[in-house]
CSV table of C-alpha atoms and ligand atoms in Angstrom, one decimal:
chain,number,residue,atom,x,y,z
A,27,MET,CA,-19.0,-30.5,-8.6
A,28,ASN,CA,-19.5,-26.8,-8.9
A,29,SER,CA,-16.9,-24.9,-10.9
A,30,THR,CA,-15.9,-22.4,-8.3
A,31,PRO,CA,-12.7,-20.5,-8.5
A,32,LEU,CA,-10.8,-22.7,-6.4
A,33,THR,CA,-11.8,-25.9,-8.2
A,34,ALA,CA,-11.1,-24.5,-11.5
A,35,ILE,CA,-7.8,-23.7,-10.5
A,36,ALA,CA,-7.4,-27.1,-9.2
A,37,LYS,CA,-8.6,-28.7,-12.7
A,38,ARG,CA,-6.2,-26.4,-14.5
A,39,HIS,CA,-3.2,-28.0,-12.8
A,40,GLY,CA,-4.0,-31.6,-13.5
A,41,PRO,CA,-4.3,-34.9,-12.0
A,42,ARG,CA,-2.2,-34.4,-9.0
A,43,TYR,CA,-4.9,-32.0,-7.9
A,44,ASN,CA,-8.0,-33.8,-8.7
A,45,ALA,CA,-7.8,-36.3,-5.9
A,46,ASP,CA,-8.0,-33.4,-3.6
A,47,LEU,CA,-11.0,-31.7,-5.2
A,48,ALA,CA,-13.3,-33.0,-2.6
A,49,LEU,CA,-11.3,-31.3,0.3
A,50,TRP,CA,-10.8,-28.2,-1.6
A,51,SER,CA,-14.4,-27.7,-2.3
A,52,GLN,CA,-15.0,-28.1,1.3
A,53,LEU,CA,-12.1,-25.8,2.2
A,54,GLU,CA,-13.7,-23.1,-0.3
A,55,GLU,CA,-17.1,-23.3,1.2
A,56,ALA,CA,-15.7,-22.6,4.5
A,57,THR,CA,-13.7,-19.6,3.3
A,58,MET,CA,-16.6,-18.1,1.3
A,59,THR,CA,-18.8,-18.4,4.3
A,60,GLN,CA,-16.4,-16.9,6.7
A,61,ARG,CA,-15.0,-13.9,4.8
A,62,ALA,CA,-16.0,-10.6,6.3
A,63,TYR,CA,-15.6,-7.4,4.5
A,64,ASN,CA,-12.5,-6.5,6.3
A,65,PHE,CA,-11.4,-2.7,6.5
A,66,SER,CA,-8.0,-3.2,8.1
A,67,PRO,CA,-5.5,-0.5,7.4
A,68,GLY,CA,-2.9,-3.1,7.0
A,69,PRO,CA,-2.1,-6.0,6.4
A,70,ALA,CA,-5.3,-5.7,4.4
A,71,VAL,CA,-7.6,-7.4,2.3
A,72,LEU,CA,-6.2,-9.4,-0.8
A,73,PRO,CA,-8.0,-10.3,-3.9
A,74,GLU,CA,-9.9,-13.2,-3.4
A,75,PRO,CA,-8.6,-14.9,-7.0
A,76,VAL,CA,-5.2,-14.0,-5.4
A,77,LEU,CA,-5.9,-16.0,-2.2
A,78,ALA,CA,-7.4,-18.7,-4.0
A,79,GLU,CA,-4.1,-19.3,-6.2
A,80,VAL,CA,-2.2,-18.7,-2.8
A,81,GLN,CA,-4.0,-21.7,-1.4
A,82,ARG,CA,-3.1,-23.7,-4.5
A,83,ASP,CA,0.6,-22.9,-4.4
A,84,MET,CA,0.8,-24.0,-0.6
A,85,LEU,CA,0.9,-27.4,-1.7
A,86,ALA,CA,2.9,-27.1,-4.9
A,87,LEU,CA,3.9,-24.7,-7.7
A,88,PRO,CA,3.0,-26.2,-11.0
A,89,THR,CA,6.5,-25.5,-12.2
A,90,ALA,CA,8.5,-26.6,-9.2
A,91,LYS,CA,6.3,-29.4,-7.7
A,92,ALA,CA,7.0,-28.0,-4.2
A,93,SER,CA,5.3,-25.1,-2.2
A,94,ILE,CA,6.3,-21.8,-2.9
A,95,LEU,CA,7.4,-21.8,0.7
A,96,GLU,CA,9.9,-24.5,-0.2
A,97,ILE,CA,11.9,-23.4,-3.0
A,98,SER,CA,15.3,-21.6,-3.2
A,99,HIS,CA,15.4,-17.8,-4.0
A,100,ARG,CA,17.9,-18.8,-6.5
A,101,SER,CA,15.7,-21.4,-8.3
A,102,LYS,CA,14.7,-20.9,-11.8
A,103,THR,CA,11.0,-21.0,-10.7
A,104,PHE,CA,11.5,-18.1,-8.3
A,105,LYS,CA,13.8,-16.1,-10.5
A,106,GLU,CA,11.0,-16.2,-13.1
A,107,ILE,CA,8.5,-15.1,-10.6
A,108,LEU,CA,10.6,-12.5,-9.3
A,109,ALA,CA,11.1,-11.1,-13.3
A,110,ALA,CA,7.3,-11.3,-13.6
A,111,ALA,CA,6.6,-9.2,-10.5
A,112,GLU,CA,9.0,-6.6,-11.7
A,113,ALA,CA,7.7,-6.9,-15.4
A,114,ASN,CA,4.1,-6.3,-14.1
A,115,LEU,CA,5.1,-3.3,-12.1
A,116,ARG,CA,6.8,-2.0,-14.8
A,117,GLN,CA,3.9,-2.7,-17.2
A,118,LEU,CA,1.3,-1.3,-14.8
A,119,LEU,CA,3.2,2.0,-14.1
A,120,SER,CA,5.2,2.4,-17.3
A,121,ILE,CA,8.5,2.5,-15.4
A,122,PRO,CA,11.4,4.0,-17.8
A,123,ASP,CA,14.4,1.8,-18.2
A,124,ASN,CA,16.4,4.2,-16.3
A,125,TYR,CA,14.9,3.3,-12.9
A,126,VAL,CA,15.6,0.2,-11.0
A,127,VAL,CA,12.9,-1.8,-9.2
A,128,LEU,CA,14.0,-3.3,-5.8
A,129,PHE,CA,12.3,-5.9,-3.5
A,130,LEU,CA,13.6,-5.4,0.0
A,131,GLN,CA,12.8,-6.3,3.5
A,132,GLY,CA,12.5,-4.3,7.0
A,133,GLY,CA,9.4,-2.4,5.8
A,134,SER,CA,8.7,1.2,4.9
A,135,ARG,CA,10.3,2.0,8.2
A,136,LEU,CA,13.8,0.8,7.2
A,137,GLN,CA,13.3,3.1,4.1
A,138,PHE,CA,12.8,5.9,6.5
A,139,SER,CA,16.7,5.5,7.4
A,140,MET,CA,17.9,4.1,3.9
A,141,VAL,CA,16.7,7.1,2.1
A,142,PRO,CA,18.8,9.7,4.0
A,143,MET,CA,21.7,7.2,4.4
A,144,ASN,CA,21.9,6.7,0.7
A,145,LEU,CA,20.9,10.0,-0.9
A,146,LEU,CA,22.7,12.7,1.2
A,147,GLU,CA,25.9,13.4,-0.1
A,148,ALA,CA,28.8,15.9,-0.1
A,149,GLY,CA,27.2,19.3,-1.2
A,150,HIS,CA,23.8,17.7,-0.3
A,151,THR,CA,23.9,17.3,3.1
A,152,SER,CA,20.4,18.1,3.9
A,153,ALA,CA,16.8,17.2,2.9
A,154,ASP,CA,13.5,18.8,3.1
A,155,TYR,CA,10.3,16.8,4.4
A,156,LEU,CA,6.8,17.6,4.2
A,157,LEU,CA,4.9,16.9,7.6
A,158,THR,CA,1.4,15.9,6.7
A,159,GLY,CA,0.6,13.4,9.4
A,160,SER,CA,1.8,10.7,11.4
A,161,TRP,CA,3.9,8.4,9.1
A,162,SER,CA,5.6,11.5,7.5
A,163,LYS,CA,6.6,12.9,10.8
A,164,HIS,CA,8.1,9.1,11.8
A,165,ALA,CA,10.1,9.4,8.4
A,166,TRP,CA,11.3,12.8,9.3
A,167,LYS,CA,12.3,11.9,13.0
A,168,GLU,CA,14.1,8.8,12.0
A,169,ALA,CA,16.0,10.6,9.1
A,170,GLN,CA,17.4,12.9,11.4
A,171,LYS,CA,19.4,10.2,12.7
A,172,ALA,CA,21.3,10.5,9.3
A,173,GLY,CA,21.7,14.2,9.1
A,174,ASP,CA,20.1,17.6,8.9
A,175,MET,CA,16.2,17.1,7.8
A,176,ARG,CA,14.5,20.5,7.3
A,177,VAL,CA,10.8,20.9,7.7
A,178,ALA,CA,9.6,22.3,4.3
A,179,TRP,CA,6.0,22.4,5.5
A,180,ASP,CA,4.0,21.1,8.6
A,181,GLY,CA,0.5,20.6,8.8
A,182,ALA,CA,0.4,20.0,12.8
A,183,ASP,CA,-1.5,23.3,13.3
A,184,GLY,CA,-4.5,22.0,11.5
A,185,ASN,CA,-4.2,18.5,13.2
A,186,TYR,CA,-2.9,17.2,9.9
A,187,THR,CA,-6.4,17.7,8.1
A,188,HIS,CA,-5.1,19.4,5.0
A,189,LEU,CA,-2.2,19.5,2.6
A,190,PRO,CA,0.0,22.4,1.6
A,191,ALA,CA,-1.1,24.7,-1.0
A,192,ALA,CA,1.8,25.1,-3.9
A,193,ALA,CA,2.3,28.4,-2.8
A,194,GLU,CA,3.3,27.4,0.7
A,195,LEU,CA,6.1,25.1,-0.5
A,196,LYS,CA,9.4,26.5,0.1
A,197,VAL,CA,11.9,23.9,-1.1
A,198,ASP,CA,15.6,24.4,-0.5
A,199,PRO,CA,17.2,24.0,-3.8
A,200,ARG,CA,20.3,22.4,-2.4
A,201,ALA,CA,18.2,19.8,-0.7
A,202,ALA,CA,19.3,16.2,-1.5
A,203,TYR,CA,15.8,15.3,-1.8
A,204,LEU,CA,12.5,16.3,-0.7
A,205,HIS,CA,10.5,13.5,1.0
A,206,TYR,CA,6.9,13.2,1.3
A,207,THR,CA,4.0,10.9,2.2
A,208,SER,CA,1.6,10.4,-0.8
A,209,ASN,CA,-1.0,9.0,1.6
A,210,GLU,CA,-1.4,9.4,5.3
A,211,THR,CA,-2.6,6.3,6.7
A,212,ILE,CA,-3.7,7.3,10.0
A,213,HIS,CA,-5.0,10.9,9.0
A,214,GLY,CA,-6.7,9.8,5.9
A,215,VAL,CA,-5.0,12.6,3.9
A,216,GLN,CA,-3.8,11.9,0.3
A,217,PHE,CA,-2.1,14.2,-2.3
A,218,ALA,CA,-4.0,14.0,-5.7
A,219,THR,CA,-0.7,15.1,-7.6
A,220,GLU,CA,2.8,15.4,-6.8
A,221,PRO,CA,4.1,18.5,-5.1
A,222,ALA,CA,6.2,20.6,-7.3
A,223,VAL,CA,9.9,20.6,-6.3
A,224,GLY,CA,11.9,21.8,-9.4
A,225,HIS,CA,14.9,19.9,-9.8
A,226,VAL,CA,15.2,18.6,-6.4
A,227,PRO,CA,14.6,14.8,-6.4
A,228,LEU,CA,11.1,13.7,-5.3
A,229,VAL,CA,11.0,10.9,-2.7
A,230,CYS,CA,7.7,9.5,-1.8
A,231,ASP,CA,6.6,7.0,0.7
A,232,ALA,CA,3.6,5.4,-1.2
A,233,SER,CA,2.9,2.6,1.3
A,234,SER,CA,-0.8,2.8,1.7
A,235,ASP,CA,-1.5,4.1,-1.9
A,236,PHE,CA,0.8,2.2,-4.1
A,237,LEU,CA,-0.7,1.1,-7.5
A,238,TYR,CA,-3.9,2.9,-6.6
A,239,LYS,CA,-3.8,4.8,-9.7
A,240,PRO,CA,-1.1,5.5,-12.8
A,241,LEU,CA,1.9,7.5,-11.7
A,242,PRO,CA,4.3,9.8,-13.8
A,243,ILE,CA,7.3,8.0,-12.5
A,244,GLU,CA,9.7,10.2,-14.2
A,245,ARG,CA,8.7,12.9,-11.8
A,246,TYR,CA,10.3,10.9,-8.9
A,247,GLY,CA,13.8,10.1,-7.7
A,248,LEU,CA,12.5,7.6,-5.6
A,249,ILE,CA,9.2,5.6,-4.4
A,250,TYR,CA,8.9,3.1,-1.8
A,251,ALA,CA,6.0,1.1,-0.4
A,252,CYS,CA,5.7,-1.8,1.9
A,253,ALA,CA,3.4,-4.3,0.3
A,254,GLN,CA,0.9,-5.0,3.1
A,255,LYS,CA,-1.7,-2.5,2.1
A,256,ASN,CA,-2.1,-2.3,-1.6
A,257,SER,CA,0.1,-4.9,-3.3
A,258,GLY,CA,0.7,-7.8,-1.1
A,259,PRO,CA,1.3,-9.5,2.3
A,260,ALA,CA,3.8,-8.0,4.7
A,261,GLY,CA,7.4,-9.0,4.3
A,262,VAL,CA,8.4,-7.1,1.2
A,263,THR,CA,8.8,-3.5,0.2
A,264,VAL,CA,9.0,-2.1,-3.3
A,265,VAL,CA,11.8,0.5,-4.1
A,266,ILE,CA,11.6,2.3,-7.5
A,267,LEU,CA,14.8,4.4,-7.8
A,268,ARG,CA,16.0,6.4,-10.5
A,269,LYS,CA,19.5,4.9,-11.5
A,270,ASP,CA,21.6,8.1,-11.8
A,271,LEU,CA,20.9,8.5,-7.8
A,272,LEU,CA,22.5,4.9,-7.2
A,273,GLN,CA,25.9,6.7,-7.5
A,274,ARG,CA,25.2,8.6,-4.0
A,275,SER,CA,25.3,5.3,-2.3
A,276,ARG,CA,28.6,5.0,-0.4
A,277,ASP,CA,30.7,2.0,-0.1
A,278,ASP,CA,31.0,2.3,3.7
A,279,LEU,CA,27.3,1.7,4.2
A,280,PRO,CA,26.2,-1.8,5.7
A,281,SER,CA,25.7,-3.9,2.5
A,282,TYR,CA,21.9,-4.6,3.4
A,283,LEU,CA,21.3,-0.8,3.5
A,284,ASN,CA,23.0,0.0,0.3
A,285,TYR,CA,20.8,0.6,-2.7
A,286,ARG,CA,23.4,0.1,-5.3
A,287,ILE,CA,24.3,-3.3,-4.1
A,288,HIS,CA,20.6,-4.5,-4.1
A,289,ALA,CA,20.4,-2.9,-7.8
A,290,ASP,CA,23.7,-4.9,-8.7
A,291,GLU,CA,22.2,-8.1,-7.3
A,292,GLY,CA,19.0,-7.8,-8.6
A,293,SER,CA,17.4,-7.9,-5.4
A,294,LEU,CA,19.2,-11.0,-4.5
A,295,MET,CA,21.8,-10.2,-2.4
A,296,ASN,CA,20.6,-12.4,0.7
A,297,THR,CA,17.5,-14.3,0.9
A,298,ALA,CA,14.7,-12.6,-0.7
A,299,PRO,CA,11.2,-12.7,0.8
A,300,THR,CA,10.1,-15.4,-1.6
A,301,PHE,CA,6.4,-15.8,-0.5
A,302,ALA,CA,5.7,-11.9,-0.3
A,303,ILE,CA,7.3,-11.5,-3.6
A,304,TYR,CA,5.1,-14.3,-4.9
A,305,VAL,CA,1.9,-12.5,-3.7
A,306,VAL,CA,2.8,-9.2,-5.2
A,307,ARG,CA,3.2,-11.1,-8.7
A,308,LEU,CA,-0.3,-12.5,-8.2
A,309,VAL,CA,-1.7,-9.2,-7.2
A,310,THR,CA,-0.2,-7.4,-10.2
A,311,ASP,CA,-1.3,-10.2,-12.4
A,312,TRP,CA,-4.9,-9.5,-11.1
A,313,LEU,CA,-4.6,-5.7,-11.6
A,314,LEU,CA,-3.3,-6.4,-15.3
A,315,ASN,CA,-5.8,-9.1,-16.3
A,316,GLU,CA,-8.9,-8.8,-14.1
A,317,ILE,CA,-9.1,-5.2,-13.4
A,318,GLY,CA,-7.4,-4.0,-16.8
A,319,GLY,CA,-4.7,-1.6,-15.3
A,320,LEU,CA,-4.4,1.4,-13.2
A,321,GLU,CA,-6.6,3.9,-15.0
A,322,LYS,CA,-9.4,1.4,-14.3
A,323,MET,CA,-8.5,0.7,-10.7
A,324,HIS,CA,-8.6,4.5,-10.0
A,325,ALA,CA,-11.9,4.8,-11.5
A,326,ARG,CA,-12.9,2.1,-9.2
A,327,ASN,CA,-11.3,3.6,-6.2
A,328,GLU,CA,-12.8,7.1,-6.8
A,329,SER,CA,-16.2,5.7,-7.0
A,330,LYS,CA,-15.8,3.6,-3.7
A,331,ALA,CA,-14.6,6.6,-1.8
A,332,LYS,CA,-17.3,8.9,-3.3
A,333,MET,CA,-19.9,6.4,-1.8
A,334,LEU,CA,-18.8,6.9,1.8
A,335,TYR,CA,-17.7,10.5,1.5
A,336,GLU,CA,-21.3,11.3,0.3
A,337,VAL,CA,-22.8,9.6,3.3
A,338,ILE,CA,-20.7,11.6,5.5
A,339,ASP,CA,-21.4,14.9,3.7
A,340,ALA,CA,-25.2,14.2,3.8
A,341,SER,CA,-25.3,13.3,7.5
A,342,ASP,CA,-26.2,16.8,8.7
A,343,GLY,CA,-23.0,16.6,11.0
A,344,PHE,CA,-23.7,13.2,12.5
A,345,TYR,CA,-20.6,12.1,10.7
A,346,THR,CA,-17.5,14.5,10.3
A,347,GLY,CA,-14.6,13.5,8.0
A,348,HIS,CA,-11.2,14.3,9.3
A,349,ALA,CA,-9.5,15.4,5.9
A,350,GLN,CA,-10.5,18.7,4.3
A,351,ALA,CA,-12.4,18.1,1.0
A,352,ASP,CA,-9.3,18.6,-1.2
A,353,GLY,CA,-7.3,16.1,0.8
A,354,ARG,CA,-9.3,13.4,1.1
A,355,SER,CA,-7.9,9.9,0.8
A,356,LEU,CA,-9.3,7.2,-1.6
A,357,MET,CA,-7.9,4.8,0.6
A,358,ASN,CA,-8.3,5.5,4.2
A,359,VAL,CA,-11.8,7.3,5.0
A,360,VAL,CA,-11.2,8.8,8.5
A,361,PHE,CA,-14.4,10.1,10.2
A,362,ARG,CA,-15.8,10.7,13.7
A,363,LEU,CA,-19.1,10.1,15.3
A,364,PRO,CA,-20.7,12.6,17.7
A,365,SER,CA,-19.5,10.7,20.9
A,366,GLU,CA,-17.1,7.9,22.1
A,367,GLY,CA,-20.1,6.1,23.0
A,368,LEU,CA,-21.5,5.9,19.4
A,369,THR,CA,-18.1,5.2,18.1
A,370,LYS,CA,-17.9,2.0,20.2
A,371,LYS,CA,-21.6,1.2,19.3
A,372,PHE,CA,-20.9,1.9,15.5
A,373,VAL,CA,-17.8,-0.5,15.5
A,374,SER,CA,-19.5,-3.3,17.4
A,375,GLU,CA,-22.6,-3.2,15.3
A,376,ALA,CA,-20.8,-3.1,12.2
A,377,GLU,CA,-18.8,-6.2,13.2
A,378,GLN,CA,-22.1,-8.1,13.8
A,379,GLN,CA,-22.7,-7.4,10.0
A,380,ASP,CA,-19.4,-8.8,9.0
A,381,LEU,CA,-18.0,-5.4,8.6
A,382,THR,CA,-14.7,-5.5,10.6
A,383,GLU,CA,-11.7,-3.6,11.5
A,384,LEU,CA,-13.2,-0.2,11.4
A,385,GLY,CA,-11.7,1.4,14.9
A,386,GLY,CA,-9.6,4.6,14.1
A,387,HIS,CA,-6.1,4.7,15.1
A,388,ARG,CA,-5.6,5.4,18.7
A,389,SER,CA,-3.8,9.2,18.0
A,390,VAL,CA,-7.0,10.0,15.9
A,391,GLY,CA,-9.8,8.3,17.1
A,392,GLY,CA,-13.1,7.7,15.5
A,393,ILE,CA,-13.5,5.5,12.5
A,394,ARG,CA,-11.2,4.5,9.6
A,395,ALA,CA,-12.4,2.6,6.7
A,396,SER,CA,-9.6,1.3,4.6
A,397,ILE,CA,-10.9,0.6,1.2
A,398,TYR,CA,-7.7,-0.5,-0.5
A,399,ASN,CA,-7.6,-1.9,-4.2
A,400,ALA,CA,-8.9,-5.1,-3.0
A,401,MET,CA,-11.9,-4.2,-1.2
A,402,PRO,CA,-14.7,-5.3,-3.2
A,403,VAL,CA,-17.3,-2.5,-4.5
A,404,ALA,CA,-19.9,-4.8,-2.6
A,405,GLY,CA,-18.1,-4.4,0.6
A,406,VAL,CA,-18.1,-0.4,0.5
A,407,GLU,CA,-21.6,-0.4,-0.6
A,408,ALA,CA,-22.5,-2.7,2.7
A,409,LEU,CA,-20.8,-0.1,4.7
A,410,ARG,CA,-22.4,2.6,3.0
A,411,ASP,CA,-25.8,1.2,4.0
A,412,PHE,CA,-24.6,0.4,7.2
A,413,MET,CA,-23.8,4.0,7.8
A,414,ILE,CA,-27.2,5.3,6.7
A,415,ARG,CA,-28.9,2.9,8.8
A,416,PHE,CA,-26.9,3.7,11.8
A,417,ARG,CA,-27.5,7.3,11.4
A,418,ASP,CA,-31.1,7.1,11.2
A,419,GLU,CA,-31.3,5.1,14.4
A,420,ASN,CA,-28.9,7.1,16.3
A,421,ALA,CA,-29.0,10.9,15.4
A,422,SER,CA,-30.8,12.7,17.9
B,508,PMP,N1,4.5,4.6,5.8
B,508,PMP,C1,3.0,4.5,5.8
B,508,PMP,C2,2.4,5.5,5.1
B,508,PMP,C3,2.6,3.5,6.4
B,508,PMP,O1,1.2,3.5,6.4
B,508,PMP,C4,3.0,2.6,7.2
B,508,PMP,C5,2.8,1.3,7.8
B,508,PMP,N2,1.2,1.6,8.4
B,508,PMP,C6,4.5,2.8,7.1
B,508,PMP,C7,5.1,3.7,6.6
B,508,PMP,C8,5.5,1.7,8.0
B,508,PMP,O2,5.5,0.5,7.2
B,508,PMP,P1,6.1,-0.8,7.9
B,508,PMP,O3,5.3,-1.2,9.1
B,508,PMP,O4,6.3,-1.7,6.8
B,508,PMP,O5,7.6,-0.3,8.2
């Protein structure tokens, strides 16, 4: 029998699995031949070795002798998984001790509400928002239900193609925090560095670029990211929060919406999303052990994105990028073709080549190639080659 990743994993886990090896190798063959390069914006591609481990644990975790789906969130095995997920994140991002790491449910959308509910306080009853695309606008709109949210910058005039220059940022020094979205998943604009906000706590929605590169965590008050783009499946949202800000969470908040209670309970106030956290642990293992950390991940992300932007720039206007060059996202490459007809043709011919989920968001149109951490270099190369061929065949 070939020692492919799945059979190797099965072998590692002893005799119980050997009986299933024949079945597993069939499964594996089916999986390998059926996997397309999936450019979905999220839930999105996961690393193949992670999926193989998940497949194994669907039957039984080696330490629990039961599936990851069947064990208690208070079991020793799950508590070890939770601790390992947190330790991995702390190592990858060098998270200082004065920050807590929480694993919550409700997606990033719930954070749009939890952030203002927890961080506004007497003397800081308003917060500043940078509007750089659809997601930061959603966050701002939702936050207004909790208080007075000032727009510190709005890119609507330019149809969210660029980011604020440092001189354009006028942060209210009394703001409870400044919220921004590090990567706009729909518009494909991304901050390369944190906006300068002085002493005002910086709050970041990092949903679609979490773990794409190292971050200076000490510059942030709070970072949140749903897992289903760069760090796992749907179902868990990671929140990294500076401990002194926990004092702002009022006792009269509903318990689930109170960061301080989650911190006190170590993310186990209620039944944690066990499976999703387990996958985050595997993805962070993969980043540490197979990729070799976030510097290396960043270099790979830069070279993947460059491949596509170079084709766009060399296409004589056949492809037009949405974002201006200095705000281009390394995660979501958004571009247009000369007509709606050609866009449809592009998506359908790409699909025939097993390059899937390339249609742009309905509000922006065109094409969006989401090339998160787990998108293999070979997938981006295949898309690049397809783009070059498609242009040669269709440019007038
Ligand atoms: N913020 C950003 C930047 C996103 O891309 C998304 C999801 N596409 C969200 C927030 C909302 O996340 P969720 O669906 O987990 O609530």
